CSV table of C-alpha atoms in Angstrom, one decimal:
chain,number,residue,atom,x,y,z
U,1,GLU,CA,24.6,7.1,70.6
U,2,VAL,CA,24.8,6.4,66.8
U,3,GLN,CA,28.1,5.0,65.8
U,4,LEU,CA,29.6,3.6,62.6
U,5,VAL,CA,32.9,1.8,63.1
U,6,GLN,CA,34.9,0.8,60.2
U,7,SER,CA,37.6,-1.9,59.8
U,8,GLY,CA,41.3,-0.9,59.8
U,9,ALA,CA,43.7,0.2,57.1
U,10,GLU,CA,44.6,-2.4,54.4
U,11,VAL,CA,47.7,-2.8,52.3
U,12,LYS,CA,47.1,-5.1,49.3
U,13,LYS,CA,48.6,-5.9,45.9
U,14,SER,CA,46.9,-5.4,42.5
U,15,GLY,CA,44.7,-8.4,41.7
U,16,GLU,CA,44.0,-9.3,45.3
U,17,SER,CA,40.5,-9.3,46.7
U,18,LEU,CA,39.4,-7.3,49.7
U,19,LYS,CA,36.3,-6.7,51.9
U,20,ILE,CA,36.1,-3.8,54.3
U,21,SER,CA,33.4,-3.4,56.9
U,22,CYS,CA,31.2,-0.8,58.6
U,23,LYS,CA,29.4,-1.8,61.9
U,24,GLY,CA,26.5,0.3,63.0
U,25,SER,CA,25.3,0.6,66.5
U,26,GLY,CA,23.0,2.9,68.6
U,27,TYR,CA,20.1,2.8,66.1
U,28,SER,CA,18.0,0.3,64.2
U,29,PHE,CA,20.5,-0.8,61.5
U,30,THR,CA,17.8,-2.4,59.3
U,31,SER,CA,15.8,0.9,59.1
U,32,TYR,CA,18.3,3.2,57.5
U,33,TRP,CA,20.3,3.0,54.2
U,34,ILE,CA,24.1,2.9,54.4
U,35,GLY,CA,26.1,4.7,51.8
U,36,TRP,CA,29.8,4.4,50.8
U,37,VAL,CA,31.9,7.3,49.8
U,38,ARG,CA,35.4,7.3,48.2
U,39,GLN,CA,38.1,9.8,48.7
U,40,MET,CA,41.2,9.3,46.5
U,41,PRO,CA,44.4,10.8,47.9
U,42,GLY,CA,44.2,14.6,47.8
U,43,LYS,CA,40.9,14.6,46.1
U,44,GLY,CA,37.2,15.1,46.8
U,45,LEU,CA,34.4,13.0,48.0
U,46,GLU,CA,32.7,10.6,45.5
U,47,TRP,CA,29.4,8.8,46.1
U,48,MET,CA,29.8,5.1,45.4
U,49,GLY,CA,26.4,3.6,46.4
U,50,VAL,CA,24.0,2.8,49.1
U,51,ILE,CA,22.4,-0.4,50.6
U,52,TYR,CA,19.3,-0.9,52.6
U,53,PRO,CA,20.3,-3.6,55.2
U,54,GLY,CA,16.6,-4.5,55.8
U,55,ASP,CA,16.3,-6.2,52.4
U,56,SER,CA,19.7,-5.6,50.8
U,57,ASP,CA,18.3,-3.4,48.1
U,58,THR,CA,21.4,-1.7,46.6
U,59,ARG,CA,22.0,1.2,44.3
U,60,TYR,CA,25.4,2.0,42.7
U,61,SER,CA,26.9,5.1,41.1
U,62,PRO,CA,26.9,4.5,37.3
U,63,SER,CA,30.6,5.2,37.2
U,64,LEU,CA,31.5,2.5,39.7
U,65,GLN,CA,28.9,-0.2,38.9
U,66,GLY,CA,30.7,-3.5,38.4
U,67,GLN,CA,33.9,-2.3,40.0
U,68,VAL,CA,32.8,-3.0,43.6
U,69,THR,CA,30.1,-4.9,45.5
U,70,ILE,CA,28.1,-3.5,48.4
U,71,SER,CA,26.5,-5.9,50.8
U,72,ALA,CA,25.2,-6.1,54.3
U,73,ASP,CA,24.7,-8.7,57.1
U,74,LYS,CA,21.8,-7.4,59.2
U,75,SER,CA,22.3,-10.1,61.8
U,76,ILE,CA,25.6,-8.4,62.9
U,77,SER,CA,24.6,-4.8,61.8
U,78,THR,CA,27.5,-4.6,59.3
U,79,ALA,CA,27.8,-3.3,55.8
U,80,TYR,CA,30.6,-4.3,53.4
U,81,LEU,CA,32.5,-3.0,50.5
U,82,HIS,CA,34.1,-5.8,48.4
U,83,TRP,CA,36.6,-5.9,45.6
U,84,SER,CA,37.2,-9.2,43.7
U,85,SER,CA,40.4,-7.8,42.0
U,86,LEU,CA,41.9,-4.6,43.2
U,87,LYS,CA,43.6,-2.1,41.0
U,88,ALA,CA,46.2,0.6,42.0
U,89,SER,CA,43.5,3.2,41.2
U,90,ASP,CA,41.4,1.8,44.1
U,91,THR,CA,43.9,3.4,46.5
U,92,ALA,CA,41.7,5.7,48.6
U,93,THR,CA,40.0,6.3,51.9
U,94,TYR,CA,36.6,4.8,52.0
U,95,TYR,CA,33.8,6.2,54.3
U,96,CYS,CA,30.5,4.6,55.3
U,97,ALA,CA,27.7,6.9,56.3
U,98,ARG,CA,24.1,6.5,57.5
U,99,ALA,CA,21.6,7.9,54.9
U,100,LEU,CA,18.4,9.6,55.8
U,101,THR,CA,15.9,8.9,53.0
U,102,GLY,CA,12.5,9.9,54.4
U,103,ASN,CA,11.5,13.6,54.5
U,104,SER,CA,15.1,14.5,54.8
U,105,LYS,CA,17.8,13.2,52.5
U,106,THR,CA,21.4,13.4,53.7
U,107,PHE,CA,24.3,11.5,55.3
U,108,ASP,CA,24.0,12.3,59.0
U,109,TYR,CA,26.6,10.0,60.7
U,110,TRP,CA,29.9,8.9,59.3
U,111,GLY,CA,32.4,6.2,60.0
U,112,GLN,CA,36.1,7.1,60.7
U,113,GLY,CA,37.2,5.9,57.3
U,114,THR,CA,39.3,3.0,56.0
U,115,LEU,CA,42.5,3.6,54.1
U,116,VAL,CA,43.0,1.1,51.3
U,117,THR,CA,46.4,1.1,49.7
U,118,VAL,CA,46.9,-1.0,46.6
U,119,SER,CA,50.4,-1.5,45.1
U,120,SER,CA,51.1,-2.6,41.7
X,1,GLN,CA,26.3,12.2,37.0
X,2,SER,CA,28.9,15.0,37.0
X,3,ALA,CA,30.3,16.4,40.2
X,4,LEU,CA,28.6,19.7,41.3
X,5,THR,CA,30.8,22.7,40.7
X,6,GLN,CA,32.3,24.6,43.7
X,7,PRO,CA,35.0,27.2,43.8
X,8,ARG,CA,38.4,25.7,44.6
X,9,SER,CA,39.0,28.1,47.5
X,10,VAL,CA,37.6,31.0,49.4
X,11,SER,CA,39.2,33.0,52.2
X,12,GLY,CA,38.3,35.6,54.8
X,13,SER,CA,39.6,37.3,57.9
X,14,PRO,CA,38.2,36.3,61.4
X,15,GLY,CA,34.8,37.8,61.9
X,16,GLN,CA,34.1,38.2,58.2
X,17,SER,CA,31.6,36.2,56.2
X,18,VAL,CA,32.3,33.9,53.3
X,19,THR,CA,29.9,32.2,50.9
X,20,ILE,CA,30.6,29.0,48.9
X,21,SER,CA,28.5,28.3,45.9
X,22,CYS,CA,27.6,24.8,44.5
X,23,THR,CA,26.3,24.6,41.0
X,24,GLY,CA,24.4,21.6,39.6
X,25,THR,CA,21.7,20.8,37.1
X,26,SER,CA,18.0,20.2,36.9
X,27,SER,CA,18.7,16.5,37.7
X,28,ASP,CA,20.1,17.3,41.2
X,29,VAL,CA,20.4,20.7,42.9
X,30,ASP,CA,17.5,22.3,40.9
X,31,GLY,CA,15.4,19.1,41.1
X,32,TYR,CA,15.3,18.5,44.8
X,33,ASN,CA,15.5,20.5,48.0
X,34,TYR,CA,18.0,18.1,49.4
X,35,VAL,CA,21.3,19.8,49.4
X,36,SER,CA,23.7,19.0,52.2
X,37,TRP,CA,27.1,20.6,53.2
X,38,TYR,CA,29.9,18.8,54.9
X,39,GLN,CA,33.0,20.1,56.7
X,40,GLN,CA,36.2,18.0,56.5
X,41,HIS,CA,39.3,18.8,58.4
X,42,PRO,CA,42.6,17.2,57.3
X,43,GLY,CA,42.7,13.5,58.1
X,44,LYS,CA,39.2,13.5,59.5
X,45,ALA,CA,35.8,12.1,58.4
X,46,PRO,CA,33.3,14.6,56.9
X,47,LYS,CA,30.9,16.3,59.3
X,48,LEU,CA,27.3,17.2,58.4
X,49,MET,CA,26.8,21.0,58.7
X,50,ILE,CA,23.6,21.8,56.7
X,51,TYR,CA,21.0,19.5,55.3
X,52,ASP,CA,17.8,19.8,53.2
X,53,VAL,CA,19.3,23.1,51.9
X,54,ASN,CA,19.0,25.2,55.1
X,55,LYS,CA,18.5,23.0,58.1
X,56,ARG,CA,21.3,22.7,60.8
X,57,PRO,CA,21.8,19.6,62.8
X,58,SER,CA,21.9,19.9,66.6
X,59,GLY,CA,25.3,21.2,67.7
X,60,VAL,CA,26.2,23.1,64.5
X,61,PRO,CA,26.7,26.8,65.2
X,62,ASP,CA,24.1,29.2,63.7
X,63,ARG,CA,27.0,30.9,61.9
X,64,PHE,CA,26.5,28.3,59.3
X,65,SER,CA,23.6,28.8,56.9
X,66,GLY,CA,22.4,27.4,53.6
X,67,SER,CA,20.3,28.6,50.8
X,68,LYS,CA,19.4,27.6,47.2
X,69,SER,CA,18.3,29.4,44.0
X,70,GLY,CA,17.6,27.4,40.9
X,71,ASN,CA,20.6,25.1,40.2
X,72,THR,CA,22.9,26.9,42.7
X,73,ALA,CA,23.1,26.2,46.4
X,74,SER,CA,25.2,28.3,48.8
X,75,LEU,CA,26.8,27.9,52.2
X,76,THR,CA,27.5,31.0,54.2
X,77,ILE,CA,29.8,31.1,57.2
X,78,SER,CA,29.2,34.3,59.2
X,79,GLY,CA,31.7,35.5,61.9
X,80,LEU,CA,34.5,33.3,60.5
X,81,GLN,CA,36.5,31.6,63.1
X,82,ALA,CA,39.9,29.9,63.0
X,83,GLU,CA,38.4,26.5,63.5
X,84,ASP,CA,36.2,27.0,60.3
X,85,GLU,CA,39.3,26.5,58.2
X,86,ALA,CA,38.6,23.2,56.4
X,87,ASP,CA,37.4,21.7,53.2
X,88,TYR,CA,33.7,22.0,52.5
X,89,TYR,CA,31.7,19.8,50.2
X,90,CYS,CA,28.1,20.2,48.9
X,91,CYS,CA,26.1,17.1,48.1
X,92,SER,CA,22.7,16.8,46.4
X,93,TYR,CA,20.1,14.0,46.1
X,94,ALA,CA,19.8,13.1,42.5
X,95,GLY,CA,16.8,10.7,42.6
X,96,SER,CA,16.4,7.0,43.0
X,97,TYR,CA,18.6,6.9,46.1
X,98,SER,CA,21.5,8.4,44.3
X,99,TYR,CA,23.6,11.3,45.3
X,100,VAL,CA,26.3,13.6,43.8
X,101,PHE,CA,29.0,15.5,45.7
X,102,GLY,CA,30.6,18.8,44.8
X,103,THR,CA,34.2,19.3,43.8
X,104,GLY,CA,35.0,20.7,47.2
X,105,THR,CA,36.1,24.2,48.5
X,106,THR,CA,39.0,25.0,50.8
X,107,VAL,CA,38.2,27.7,53.3
X,108,THR,CA,41.2,29.7,54.6
X,109,VAL,CA,41.0,32.0,57.5
X,110,LEU,CA,43.5,34.7,57.0
């Protein structure tokens, strides 16, 4: 069974750093891209970027490039989202999702989400 | 990359059909046959309902169907049921491993 399990909720202050995780299981983690999606409180879904754990090739949304770093450790089947200096506007729920990129292109399996709350 | 445009809300009575539109551009919806639809209940993760415009994943009821014409994709829910009440988001591939989501539509079952 394909599963993506994300790390737990975080409460941080502005200026602090943070790394949240997404662990994949039940499939070949290095053979599928992993995407990250942001959902700010009461708002819609926003694509942030994707990473291919096989070689760490990464693509970012133009609006978010430089604001966050996506990485992966294929040895432990885990993808990460990292902030070096959080802002209050980073408060959101973050989802990871497995991306199909061959003849089909979609996000087929999703993590349960990680709520990040940043206080100023 | 601007968000795809969806109506804020649609509603219907049980058993009726509702259709949600998703309008993009030649760089996304009209450029690729890779539109997906996701259902999201409050406090839950999104769930894939339709992919590649009109394909249904295993386990998704055939009441859900998708289509596309030019720069507008559509999701139709036939035989509306109470459990269909949720937020729905379209998403299109936009080239070079990038994606864009729609603004989201709340479906209300009257």
